């Protein structure tokens, strides 16, 4: 493990396994090249995240990319998160262009240049699959959060991620049905993604709770800057958690409490969130509602 500017750099065990397999099969040059591509990909994410002032805890490298563990996950503007996510694949586009130029100019072997371009294309395209924690999964989550409530975004992005993760496992097993060879590397990656998203699905209530905790600070900023409020209308007899689940990530809300067609009161979202969080502290609310 290395540490630079307070950021820990760590190899995921899956990457270590792949490295050992490559060394045993005499393909060490390929794994070194892959490591360099993945590292450059992640440095794109890291540079952009630091530019936005995010607090980075750890950068974990995987065979297909990596994972930035940040303090601000789910609490920053969707635009920032989308820019940080796309910065990685753009690094691969840049590397592929450099490889093509080097091959065309004769600075490197043409075969190596072609392999280098294909490796970058694979890393970029694979990372754009709509699977968390891949870049495509994060971009999908950002896009969904601008159109549907954030809680529903977490639920559906996880379901989509699980579906595509299972598809990755099936793609690795499919050659066995046609007399081909098992795609062991794809199987390992697909299995990791399935396990990762299954765990994320179980942790959705806590991810949403973190969103609520940071929501008040961002709401104050919107009010100071001046913003249009989007109303949430809910019947008086409904629990507070029902209104909480309707919060949009990029909107400020006023909550209209209605009884028999009449508005009984209007609450700013911060007051409703504070009341809900206090009820959690006092044991009067159940986070299982958010599963």
Coordinates of C-alpha atoms in Angstrom, one line a residue:
X1 CA 0.0 0.0 0.0
X2 CA 1.2 3.5 -0.9
X3 CA 0.1 6.9 0.4
X4 CA 0.3 10.2 -1.5
X5 CA -1.3 13.5 -0.4
X6 CA -3.3 11.7 2.2
X7 CA -4.7 9.2 -0.4
X8 CA -4.0 5.4 0.1
X9 CA -3.3 3.4 -3.1
X10 CA -4.2 -0.3 -2.7
X11 CA -4.3 -3.3 -5.0
X12 CA -7.6 -5.2 -4.8
X13 CA -7.0 -9.0 -4.1
X14 CA -8.7 -9.7 -7.5
X15 CA -5.9 -7.7 -9.2
X16 CA -3.3 -9.6 -7.2
X17 CA -4.9 -13.0 -8.3
X18 CA -4.9 -11.9 -11.9
X19 CA -1.2 -10.8 -11.7
X20 CA -0.2 -14.2 -10.2
X21 CA -2.1 -16.0 -13.0
X22 CA -0.4 -13.9 -15.6
X23 CA 3.0 -14.5 -14.2
X24 CA 2.4 -18.3 -14.1
X25 CA 1.3 -18.3 -17.7
X26 CA 4.3 -16.1 -18.8
X27 CA 2.1 -13.1 -19.7
X28 CA 3.8 -10.6 -17.3
X29 CA 4.2 -7.9 -20.0
X30 CA 0.4 -7.9 -20.5
X31 CA -0.3 -7.5 -16.8
X32 CA 2.3 -4.7 -16.5
X33 CA 0.6 -2.9 -19.4
X34 CA -2.8 -3.5 -17.9
X35 CA -1.6 -2.1 -14.6
X36 CA -0.3 1.0 -16.2
X37 CA -3.6 1.5 -18.1
X38 CA -5.7 1.0 -15.1
X39 CA -3.6 3.3 -13.0
X40 CA -3.7 6.1 -15.6
X41 CA -7.5 5.6 -15.8
X42 CA -7.9 6.0 -12.1
X43 CA -5.6 9.0 -11.9
X44 CA -8.1 10.7 -14.2
X45 CA -10.8 10.2 -11.7
X46 CA -8.5 11.2 -8.8
X47 CA -7.3 14.5 -10.5
X48 CA -10.8 15.6 -11.3
X49 CA -12.1 14.7 -7.8
X50 CA -9.3 16.7 -6.2
X51 CA -10.1 19.6 -8.5
X52 CA -13.6 19.6 -7.1
X53 CA -12.2 19.5 -3.5
X54 CA -13.4 16.0 -2.7
X55 CA -11.8 14.3 0.3
X56 CA -10.3 11.0 -1.0
X57 CA -9.7 8.2 1.5
X58 CA -8.5 5.4 -0.8
X59 CA -7.9 4.5 -4.4
X60 CA -8.3 0.7 -4.9
X61 CA -7.1 -0.7 -8.2
X62 CA -9.0 -3.6 -9.9
X63 CA -8.3 -5.4 -13.2
X64 CA -10.9 -3.4 -15.0
X65 CA -10.4 0.0 -13.3
X66 CA -10.7 1.0 -9.7
X67 CA -12.8 2.4 -6.9
X68 CA -12.3 5.8 -5.3
X69 CA -13.5 5.8 -1.7
X70 CA -14.5 9.4 -1.0
X71 CA -16.2 11.2 1.9
X72 CA -18.6 12.9 -0.4
X73 CA -20.2 9.8 -2.1
X74 CA -23.8 10.6 -2.9
X75 CA -23.7 14.1 -1.3
X76 CA -22.1 16.1 -4.1
X77 CA -23.9 17.6 -7.1
X78 CA -24.7 15.0 -9.8
X79 CA -22.9 17.2 -12.3
X80 CA -19.6 16.9 -10.4
X81 CA -20.0 13.1 -9.9
X82 CA -20.7 12.6 -13.6
X83 CA -17.6 14.6 -14.6
X84 CA -15.4 12.6 -12.2
X85 CA -16.9 9.4 -13.6
X86 CA -16.3 10.2 -17.2
X87 CA -12.7 11.4 -16.6
X88 CA -11.5 7.8 -16.4
X89 CA -12.7 6.6 -19.8
X90 CA -11.4 9.9 -21.3
X91 CA -7.9 9.0 -20.1
X92 CA -8.2 5.7 -22.0
X93 CA -9.2 7.6 -25.2
X94 CA -6.1 9.8 -24.7
X95 CA -3.9 6.7 -24.2
X96 CA -5.3 4.9 -27.2
X97 CA -4.7 8.0 -29.3
X98 CA -1.0 8.1 -28.1
X99 CA -0.7 4.4 -28.9
X100 CA -2.0 4.9 -32.4
X101 CA 0.4 7.8 -33.0
X102 CA 3.4 5.9 -31.6
X103 CA 2.5 2.9 -33.8
X104 CA 2.0 5.1 -36.9
X105 CA 5.3 6.9 -36.3
X106 CA 7.2 3.6 -35.8
X107 CA 8.2 4.4 -32.3
X108 CA 6.8 1.1 -31.0
X109 CA 6.1 -2.3 -32.6
X110 CA 2.8 -2.1 -34.6
X111 CA 1.5 -5.3 -33.0
X112 CA 2.1 -3.9 -29.5
X113 CA 0.4 -0.6 -30.5
X114 CA -2.7 -2.5 -31.7
X115 CA -2.9 -4.5 -28.5
X116 CA -2.4 -1.3 -26.4
X117 CA -5.3 0.4 -28.3
X118 CA -7.6 -2.6 -27.9
X119 CA -6.8 -2.8 -24.2
X120 CA -7.7 0.8 -23.7
X121 CA -10.9 0.4 -25.7
X122 CA -11.8 -2.6 -23.6
X123 CA -11.2 -0.8 -20.3
X124 CA -13.1 2.3 -21.4
X125 CA -16.1 0.4 -22.8
X126 CA -16.3 -2.1 -20.0
X127 CA -16.3 0.7 -17.5
X128 CA -19.2 2.4 -19.3
X129 CA -21.4 -0.6 -18.6
X130 CA -24.4 0.4 -16.4
X131 CA -23.0 -1.5 -13.4
X132 CA -21.9 0.0 -10.0
X133 CA -19.2 0.8 -9.1
X134 CA -18.2 1.1 -12.7
X135 CA -18.2 4.6 -14.3
X136 CA -21.3 3.7 -16.4
X137 CA -23.2 2.7 -13.3
X138 CA -22.3 6.1 -11.7
X139 CA -23.3 8.0 -14.8
X140 CA -26.6 6.0 -14.9
X141 CA -27.2 6.9 -11.2
X142 CA -26.5 10.6 -11.9
X143 CA -28.9 10.6 -14.8
X144 CA -31.7 8.8 -12.9
X145 CA -31.3 11.1 -9.9
X146 CA -32.2 14.1 -12.1
X147 CA -35.5 12.4 -13.1
X148 CA -36.8 10.4 -10.2
X149 CA -36.5 10.6 -6.3
X150 CA -33.1 9.7 -5.0
X151 CA -34.3 6.7 -2.9
X152 CA -35.8 5.2 -6.0
X153 CA -32.6 6.0 -7.9
X154 CA -30.6 3.9 -5.4
X155 CA -33.0 1.0 -5.6
X156 CA -33.2 0.8 -9.4
X157 CA -29.5 1.5 -10.1
X158 CA -28.7 -1.4 -7.8
X159 CA -31.2 -3.7 -9.6
X160 CA -29.9 -2.8 -13.0
X161 CA -26.3 -3.3 -11.8
X162 CA -27.2 -6.8 -10.4
X163 CA -28.9 -7.7 -13.7
X164 CA -25.8 -6.7 -15.8
X165 CA -23.4 -8.3 -13.3
X166 CA -25.3 -11.5 -13.7
X167 CA -25.0 -11.1 -17.5
X168 CA -21.3 -10.7 -17.2
X169 CA -21.1 -14.1 -15.3
X170 CA -23.3 -15.7 -18.0
X171 CA -21.0 -14.3 -20.7
X172 CA -18.1 -15.9 -19.1
X173 CA -19.9 -19.3 -18.9
X174 CA -21.4 -19.2 -22.3
X175 CA -18.3 -20.6 -24.2
X176 CA -18.6 -23.8 -22.2
X177 CA -22.0 -24.4 -23.9
X178 CA -20.4 -24.1 -27.4
X179 CA -17.4 -26.2 -26.7
X180 CA -15.1 -23.3 -25.9
X181 CA -13.0 -22.4 -22.9
X182 CA -14.2 -20.8 -19.7
X183 CA -13.4 -17.0 -19.6
X184 CA -11.9 -17.2 -16.1
X185 CA -10.9 -13.5 -15.9
X186 CA -14.4 -12.4 -16.9
X187 CA -16.0 -14.8 -14.5
X188 CA -13.9 -13.4 -11.6
X189 CA -14.9 -9.9 -12.5
X190 CA -18.5 -10.7 -12.9
X191 CA -18.6 -12.6 -9.6
X192 CA -17.0 -9.6 -7.9
X193 CA -19.5 -7.2 -9.4
X194 CA -22.4 -9.5 -8.3
X195 CA -21.1 -9.7 -4.7
X196 CA -20.4 -6.0 -4.6
X197 CA -23.9 -5.0 -5.8
X198 CA -25.6 -7.5 -3.5
X199 CA -23.8 -5.9 -0.6
X200 CA -24.6 -2.4 -1.9
X201 CA -28.3 -3.4 -2.1
X202 CA -28.3 -4.4 1.5
X203 CA -26.6 -1.1 2.4
X204 CA -29.1 1.2 0.5
X205 CA -30.8 2.4 3.8
X206 CA -27.4 3.5 5.1
X207 CA -26.4 5.2 1.8
X208 CA -29.7 7.0 1.9
X209 CA -29.3 8.0 5.5
X210 CA -25.9 9.6 4.6
X211 CA -27.6 11.5 1.9
X212 CA -30.1 12.8 4.4
X213 CA -27.5 13.8 6.9
X214 CA -25.6 15.9 4.3
X215 CA -28.8 17.2 2.8
X216 CA -29.4 20.0 5.3
X217 CA -26.0 21.7 4.5
X218 CA -26.6 21.6 0.8
X219 CA -30.2 22.9 1.3
X220 CA -28.9 25.9 3.2
X221 CA -26.6 26.7 0.3
X222 CA -29.5 26.6 -2.2
X223 CA -31.6 28.9 -0.1
X224 CA -28.8 31.4 0.3
X225 CA -28.2 31.4 -3.5
X226 CA -32.0 31.6 -4.2
X227 CA -33.8 28.7 -5.7
X228 CA -37.2 27.5 -6.9
X229 CA -38.8 25.0 -4.6
X230 CA -40.5 21.9 -5.9
X231 CA -43.5 20.9 -3.8
X232 CA -44.1 17.5 -2.3
X233 CA -47.8 16.9 -1.5
X234 CA -48.6 14.2 1.0
X235 CA -51.6 13.2 3.1
X236 CA -51.4 14.0 6.8
X237 CA -51.9 10.4 7.8
X238 CA -48.9 9.2 5.9
X239 CA -45.6 8.6 7.8
X240 CA -42.8 11.1 7.4
X241 CA -40.6 8.5 5.8
X242 CA -43.0 8.4 2.9
X243 CA -42.3 12.0 2.1
X244 CA -38.6 11.5 2.7
X245 CA -38.5 8.9 0.0
X246 CA -39.8 11.5 -2.5
X247 CA -36.8 13.8 -2.2
X248 CA -35.0 14.6 -5.4
X249 CA -31.2 14.8 -5.3
X250 CA -31.0 18.1 -7.3
X251 CA -34.1 19.9 -6.0
X252 CA -35.2 21.9 -3.0
X253 CA -38.6 20.9 -1.6
X254 CA -41.4 22.4 0.4
X255 CA -43.7 19.7 1.9
X256 CA -47.4 20.3 1.8
X257 CA -49.3 18.4 4.4
X258 CA -52.9 17.8 3.2
X259 CA -56.0 16.5 4.9
X260 CA -59.3 16.1 3.1
X261 CA -58.1 18.2 0.2
X262 CA -57.0 21.1 2.4
X263 CA -53.4 22.3 3.1
X264 CA -52.9 22.0 6.8
X265 CA -49.3 23.1 6.9
X266 CA -46.2 23.6 4.8
X267 CA -42.8 22.4 6.0
X268 CA -39.3 23.2 4.6
X269 CA -37.5 20.0 3.8
X270 CA -34.8 20.7 6.5
X271 CA -37.4 20.7 9.2
X272 CA -38.9 17.4 8.0
X273 CA -35.5 15.8 7.7
X274 CA -34.5 16.9 11.1
X275 CA -37.7 15.5 12.6
X276 CA -37.1 12.2 10.8
X277 CA -33.4 11.9 11.9
X278 CA -34.5 12.7 15.5
X279 CA -37.1 10.0 15.4
X280 CA -34.4 7.6 14.3
X281 CA -32.2 8.6 17.2
X282 CA -35.0 8.1 19.6
X283 CA -35.9 4.7 18.1
X284 CA -39.3 5.8 16.7
X285 CA -38.5 5.1 13.0
X286 CA -37.4 2.0 11.2
X287 CA -34.8 2.2 8.5
X288 CA -36.1 -1.1 7.1
X289 CA -38.7 1.0 5.4
X290 CA -36.1 2.1 2.9
X291 CA -35.1 -1.4 1.7

